[in-house]
Short mmCIF file of C-alpha atoms in Angstrom, two decimals:
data_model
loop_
_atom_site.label_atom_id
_atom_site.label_comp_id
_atom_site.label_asym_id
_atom_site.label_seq_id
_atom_site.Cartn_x
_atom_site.Cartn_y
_atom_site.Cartn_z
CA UNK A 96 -48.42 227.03 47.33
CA UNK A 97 -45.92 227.35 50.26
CA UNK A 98 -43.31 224.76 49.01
CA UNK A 99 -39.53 223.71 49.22
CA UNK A 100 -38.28 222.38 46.12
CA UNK A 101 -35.28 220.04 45.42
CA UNK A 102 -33.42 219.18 41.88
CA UNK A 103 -32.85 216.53 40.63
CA UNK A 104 -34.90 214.13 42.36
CA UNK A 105 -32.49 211.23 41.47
CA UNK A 106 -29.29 211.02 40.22
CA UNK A 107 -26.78 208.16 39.64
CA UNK A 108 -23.05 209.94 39.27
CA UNK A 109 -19.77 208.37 39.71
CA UNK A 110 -16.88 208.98 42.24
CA UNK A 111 -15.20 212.66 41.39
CA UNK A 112 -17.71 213.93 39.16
CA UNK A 113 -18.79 217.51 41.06
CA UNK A 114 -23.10 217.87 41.23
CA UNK A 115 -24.74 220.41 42.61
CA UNK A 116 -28.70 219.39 44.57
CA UNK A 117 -30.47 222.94 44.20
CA UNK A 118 -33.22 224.26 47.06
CA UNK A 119 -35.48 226.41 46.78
CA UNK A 120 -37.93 227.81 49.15
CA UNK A 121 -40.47 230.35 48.40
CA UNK A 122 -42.08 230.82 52.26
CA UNK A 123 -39.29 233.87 52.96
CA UNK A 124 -37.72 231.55 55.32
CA UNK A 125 -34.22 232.56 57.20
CA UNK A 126 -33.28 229.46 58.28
CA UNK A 127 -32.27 226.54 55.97
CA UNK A 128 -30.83 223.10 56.20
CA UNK A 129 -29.67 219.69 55.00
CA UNK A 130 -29.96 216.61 55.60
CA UNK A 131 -29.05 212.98 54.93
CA UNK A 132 -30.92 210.24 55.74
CA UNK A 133 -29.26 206.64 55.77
CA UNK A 134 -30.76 203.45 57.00
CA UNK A 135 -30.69 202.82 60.58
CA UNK A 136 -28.98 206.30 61.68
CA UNK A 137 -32.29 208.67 60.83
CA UNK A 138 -31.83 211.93 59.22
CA UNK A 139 -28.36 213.89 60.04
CA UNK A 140 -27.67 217.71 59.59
CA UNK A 141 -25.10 218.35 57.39
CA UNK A 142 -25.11 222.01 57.00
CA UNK A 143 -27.52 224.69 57.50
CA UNK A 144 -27.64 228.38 56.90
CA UNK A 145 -29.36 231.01 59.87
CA UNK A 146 -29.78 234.04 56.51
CA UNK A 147 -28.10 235.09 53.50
CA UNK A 148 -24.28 234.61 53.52
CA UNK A 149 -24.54 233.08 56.97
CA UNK A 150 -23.48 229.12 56.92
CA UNK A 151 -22.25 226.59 59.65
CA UNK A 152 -21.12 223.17 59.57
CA UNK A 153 -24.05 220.48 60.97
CA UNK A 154 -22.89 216.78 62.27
CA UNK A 155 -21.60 215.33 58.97
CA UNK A 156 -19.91 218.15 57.04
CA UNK A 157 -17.43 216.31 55.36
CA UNK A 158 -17.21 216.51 51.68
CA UNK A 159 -20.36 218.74 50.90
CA UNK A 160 -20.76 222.83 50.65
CA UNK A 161 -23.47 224.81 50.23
CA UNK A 162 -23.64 228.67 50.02
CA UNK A 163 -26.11 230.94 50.68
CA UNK A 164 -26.17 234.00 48.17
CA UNK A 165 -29.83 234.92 48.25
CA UNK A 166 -32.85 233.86 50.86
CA UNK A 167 -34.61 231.61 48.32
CA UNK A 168 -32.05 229.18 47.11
CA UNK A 169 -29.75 227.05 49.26
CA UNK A 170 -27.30 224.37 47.26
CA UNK A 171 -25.67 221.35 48.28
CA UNK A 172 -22.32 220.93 46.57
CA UNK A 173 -20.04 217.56 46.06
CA UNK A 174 -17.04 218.82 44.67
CA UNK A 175 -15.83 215.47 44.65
CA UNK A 176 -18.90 212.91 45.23
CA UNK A 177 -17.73 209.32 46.45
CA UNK A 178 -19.81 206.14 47.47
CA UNK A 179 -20.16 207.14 50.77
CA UNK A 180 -22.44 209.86 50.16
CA UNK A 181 -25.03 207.75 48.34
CA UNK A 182 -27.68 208.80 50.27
CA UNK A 183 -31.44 210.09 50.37
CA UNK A 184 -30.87 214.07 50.84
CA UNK A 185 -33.38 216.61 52.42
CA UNK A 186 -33.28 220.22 52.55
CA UNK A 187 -35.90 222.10 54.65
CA UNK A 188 -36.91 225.51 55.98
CA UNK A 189 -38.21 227.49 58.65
CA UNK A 190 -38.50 230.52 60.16
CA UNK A 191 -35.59 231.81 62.64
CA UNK A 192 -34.50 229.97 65.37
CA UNK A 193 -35.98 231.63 68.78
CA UNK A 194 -40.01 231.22 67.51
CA UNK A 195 -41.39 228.66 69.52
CA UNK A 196 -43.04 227.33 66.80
CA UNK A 197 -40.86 226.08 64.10
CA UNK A 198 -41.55 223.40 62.34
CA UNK A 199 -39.18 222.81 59.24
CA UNK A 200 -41.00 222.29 55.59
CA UNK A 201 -39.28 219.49 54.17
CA UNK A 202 -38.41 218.89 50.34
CA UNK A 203 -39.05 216.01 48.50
CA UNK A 204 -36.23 214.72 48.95
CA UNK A 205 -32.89 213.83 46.76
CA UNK A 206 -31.89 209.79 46.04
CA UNK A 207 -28.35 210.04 45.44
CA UNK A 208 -26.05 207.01 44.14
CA UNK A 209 -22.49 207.59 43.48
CA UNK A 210 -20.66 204.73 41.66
CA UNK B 127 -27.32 217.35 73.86
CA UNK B 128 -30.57 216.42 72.79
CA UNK B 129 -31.26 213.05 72.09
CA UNK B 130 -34.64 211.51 70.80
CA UNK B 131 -34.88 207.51 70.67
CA UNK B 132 -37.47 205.60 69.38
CA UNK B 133 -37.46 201.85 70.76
CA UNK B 134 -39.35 200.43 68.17
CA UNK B 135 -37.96 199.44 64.97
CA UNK B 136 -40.88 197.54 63.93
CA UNK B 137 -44.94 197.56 64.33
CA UNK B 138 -47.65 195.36 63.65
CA UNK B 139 -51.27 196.94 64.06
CA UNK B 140 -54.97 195.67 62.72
CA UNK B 141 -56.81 198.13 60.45
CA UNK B 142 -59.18 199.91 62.86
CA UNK B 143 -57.31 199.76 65.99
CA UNK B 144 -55.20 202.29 67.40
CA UNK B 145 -51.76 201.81 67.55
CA UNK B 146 -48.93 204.01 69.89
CA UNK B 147 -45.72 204.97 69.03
CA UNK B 148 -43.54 205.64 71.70
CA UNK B 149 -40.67 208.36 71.27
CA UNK B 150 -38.49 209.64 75.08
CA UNK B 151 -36.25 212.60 74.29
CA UNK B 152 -33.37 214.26 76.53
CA UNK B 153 -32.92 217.87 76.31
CA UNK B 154 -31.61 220.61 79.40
CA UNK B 155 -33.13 223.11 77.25
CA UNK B 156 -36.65 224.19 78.84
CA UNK B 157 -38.23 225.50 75.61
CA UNK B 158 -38.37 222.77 72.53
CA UNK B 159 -41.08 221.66 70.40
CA UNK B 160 -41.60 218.20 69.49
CA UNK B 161 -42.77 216.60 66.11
CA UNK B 162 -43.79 213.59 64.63
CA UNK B 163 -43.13 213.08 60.56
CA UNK B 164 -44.81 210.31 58.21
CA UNK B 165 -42.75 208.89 55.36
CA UNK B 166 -44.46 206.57 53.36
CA UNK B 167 -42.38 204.18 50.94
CA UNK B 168 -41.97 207.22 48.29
CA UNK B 169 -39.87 209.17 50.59
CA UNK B 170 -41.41 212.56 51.10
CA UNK B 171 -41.12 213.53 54.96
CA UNK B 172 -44.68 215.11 55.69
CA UNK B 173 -45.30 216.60 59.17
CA UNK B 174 -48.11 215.02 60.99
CA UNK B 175 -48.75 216.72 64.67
CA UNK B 176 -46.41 219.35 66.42
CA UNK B 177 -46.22 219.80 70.74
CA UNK B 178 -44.83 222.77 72.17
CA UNK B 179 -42.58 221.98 75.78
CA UNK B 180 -45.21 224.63 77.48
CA UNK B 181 -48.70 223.19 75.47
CA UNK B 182 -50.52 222.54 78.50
CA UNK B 183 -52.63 219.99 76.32
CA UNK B 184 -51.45 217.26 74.36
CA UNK B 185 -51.91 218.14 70.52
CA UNK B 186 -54.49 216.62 68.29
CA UNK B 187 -54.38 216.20 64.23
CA UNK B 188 -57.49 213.73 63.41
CA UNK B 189 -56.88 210.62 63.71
CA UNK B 190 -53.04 211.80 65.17
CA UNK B 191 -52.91 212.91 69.34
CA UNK B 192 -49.62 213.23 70.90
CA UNK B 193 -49.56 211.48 74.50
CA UNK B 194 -47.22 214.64 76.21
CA UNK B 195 -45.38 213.04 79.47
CA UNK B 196 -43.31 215.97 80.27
CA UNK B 197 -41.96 214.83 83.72
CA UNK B 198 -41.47 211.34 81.95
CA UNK B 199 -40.09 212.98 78.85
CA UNK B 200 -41.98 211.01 76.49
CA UNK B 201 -44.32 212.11 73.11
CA UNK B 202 -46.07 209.12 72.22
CA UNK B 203 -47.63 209.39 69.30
CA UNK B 204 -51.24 207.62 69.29
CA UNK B 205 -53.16 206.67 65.76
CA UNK B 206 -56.64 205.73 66.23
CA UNK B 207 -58.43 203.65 63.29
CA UNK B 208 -55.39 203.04 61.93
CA UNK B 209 -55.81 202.51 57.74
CA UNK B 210 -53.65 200.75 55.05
CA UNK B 211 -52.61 203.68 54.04
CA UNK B 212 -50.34 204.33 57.42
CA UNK B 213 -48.10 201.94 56.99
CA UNK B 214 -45.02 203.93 56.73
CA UNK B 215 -41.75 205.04 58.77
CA UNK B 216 -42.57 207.14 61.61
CA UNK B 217 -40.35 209.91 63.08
CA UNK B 218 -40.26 211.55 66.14
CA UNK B 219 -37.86 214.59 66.03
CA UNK B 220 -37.26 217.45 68.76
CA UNK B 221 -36.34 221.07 68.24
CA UNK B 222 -35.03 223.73 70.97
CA UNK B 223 -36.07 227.28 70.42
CA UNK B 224 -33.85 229.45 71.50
CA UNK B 225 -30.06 228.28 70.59
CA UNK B 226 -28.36 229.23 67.40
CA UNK B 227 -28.69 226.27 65.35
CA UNK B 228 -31.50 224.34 65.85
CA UNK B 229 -31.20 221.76 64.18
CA UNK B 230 -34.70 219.16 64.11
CA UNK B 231 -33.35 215.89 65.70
CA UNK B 232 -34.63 212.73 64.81
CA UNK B 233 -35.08 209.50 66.31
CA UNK B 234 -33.81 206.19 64.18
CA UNK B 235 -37.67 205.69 63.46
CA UNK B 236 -40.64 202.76 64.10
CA UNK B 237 -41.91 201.07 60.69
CA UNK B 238 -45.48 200.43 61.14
CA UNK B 239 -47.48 198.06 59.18
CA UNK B 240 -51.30 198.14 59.04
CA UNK B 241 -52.92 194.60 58.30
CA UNK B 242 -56.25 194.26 56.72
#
């Protein structure tokens, strides 16, 4: 089953302690991305990634990182989480930009609360 | 920039009737594809109906059409027999082909309610 896959699904933390939100997508997809989604702003890129060991900053960058070491997986790093980022976090997938067609496959989703 | 805004926050709609969800979106770019997204009150984002800037017709999913106004930029999203089970948010989101990042941009979102 075509699929992109997020872990954990929800996690309390407090401020400082580093986490890391794994993605995985198994559809051989180049293009990957994340995104927050906060109450009455929508979802917001925060980084995506156009192939392996290929990343650029989105609209809300600050205090996340994500690398991109093979096609499959795509991580979302705090290395220093604070209340502000409680958040619900998506990461999704498509194929490369420049298809006319393409949609991105969306994750479950990650409910994040930092304390 | 592209720009998608959704100028209802809230909807009320009967079960059985068909309900429309409007969505306008800004773009310079002449190649973009539009799409609405469903998430219900457990939070999964699931992809209802897709347009494509040169679709000559609007795009059905069942019970899902898009109303396509290119010239009026608008992708209204129309649900016919609407069920208790559509209450949800409701996302209209816009994506340009052919620049680097493409990012899918959403609209803030319309809560609909279905009443029985």
């Amino acid at each position: 089953e075509a699929q992109v896959t997020q872990n954990p699904r929800y996690l309390i933390t407090v401020t400082g302690k580093k986490l890391t939100v794994t993605c995985s997508q198994n559809m051989n997809h180049e293009y990957m991305s994340w995104y927050r989604q906060d109450p009455g702003l929508g979802l917001r890129q925060i980084y995506y990634s156009m192939n392996v060991e290929v990343t650029d900053k989105g609209d809300v960058p600050e205090g996340y990182k994500v690398s991109r070491k093979e096609k499959r997986n795509f991580p979302l790093i705090l290395e220093s989480p604070s209340p502000n980022q409680t958040s619900l976090y998506f990461c999704a997938s498509s194929l490369a930009p420049g298809t006319s067609y393409n949609e991105q496959f969306f994750g479950p989703g990650t409910r994040l609360t930092v304390l | 920039a592209q720009k998608i805004t959704q100028t209802q926050p809230g909807m009320f709609v009967q079960e059985k009737e068909a309900v429309t969800l409007d969505c306008t979106y800004d773009t310079s770019d002449p190649s973009y594809g539009l799409f609405w997204y469903k998430q219900p009150s457990s939070g999964e984002m699931i992809f209802l109906i897709y347009q494509g800037s040169y679709d000559q017709q609007n795009a059905t999913e069942g019970r899902y059409s898009l109303n396509f106004q290119k010239a009026r930029k608008s992708a209204n999203l129309v649900i016919s027999a609407s069920q208790l089970g559509d209450s949800a948010m409701y996302f209209c989101a816009m994506r340009e082909a052919f620049s680097g990042n493409t990012p899918l941009v959403f609209g803030k979102g319309t809560r609909l309610s279905v009443i029985a």
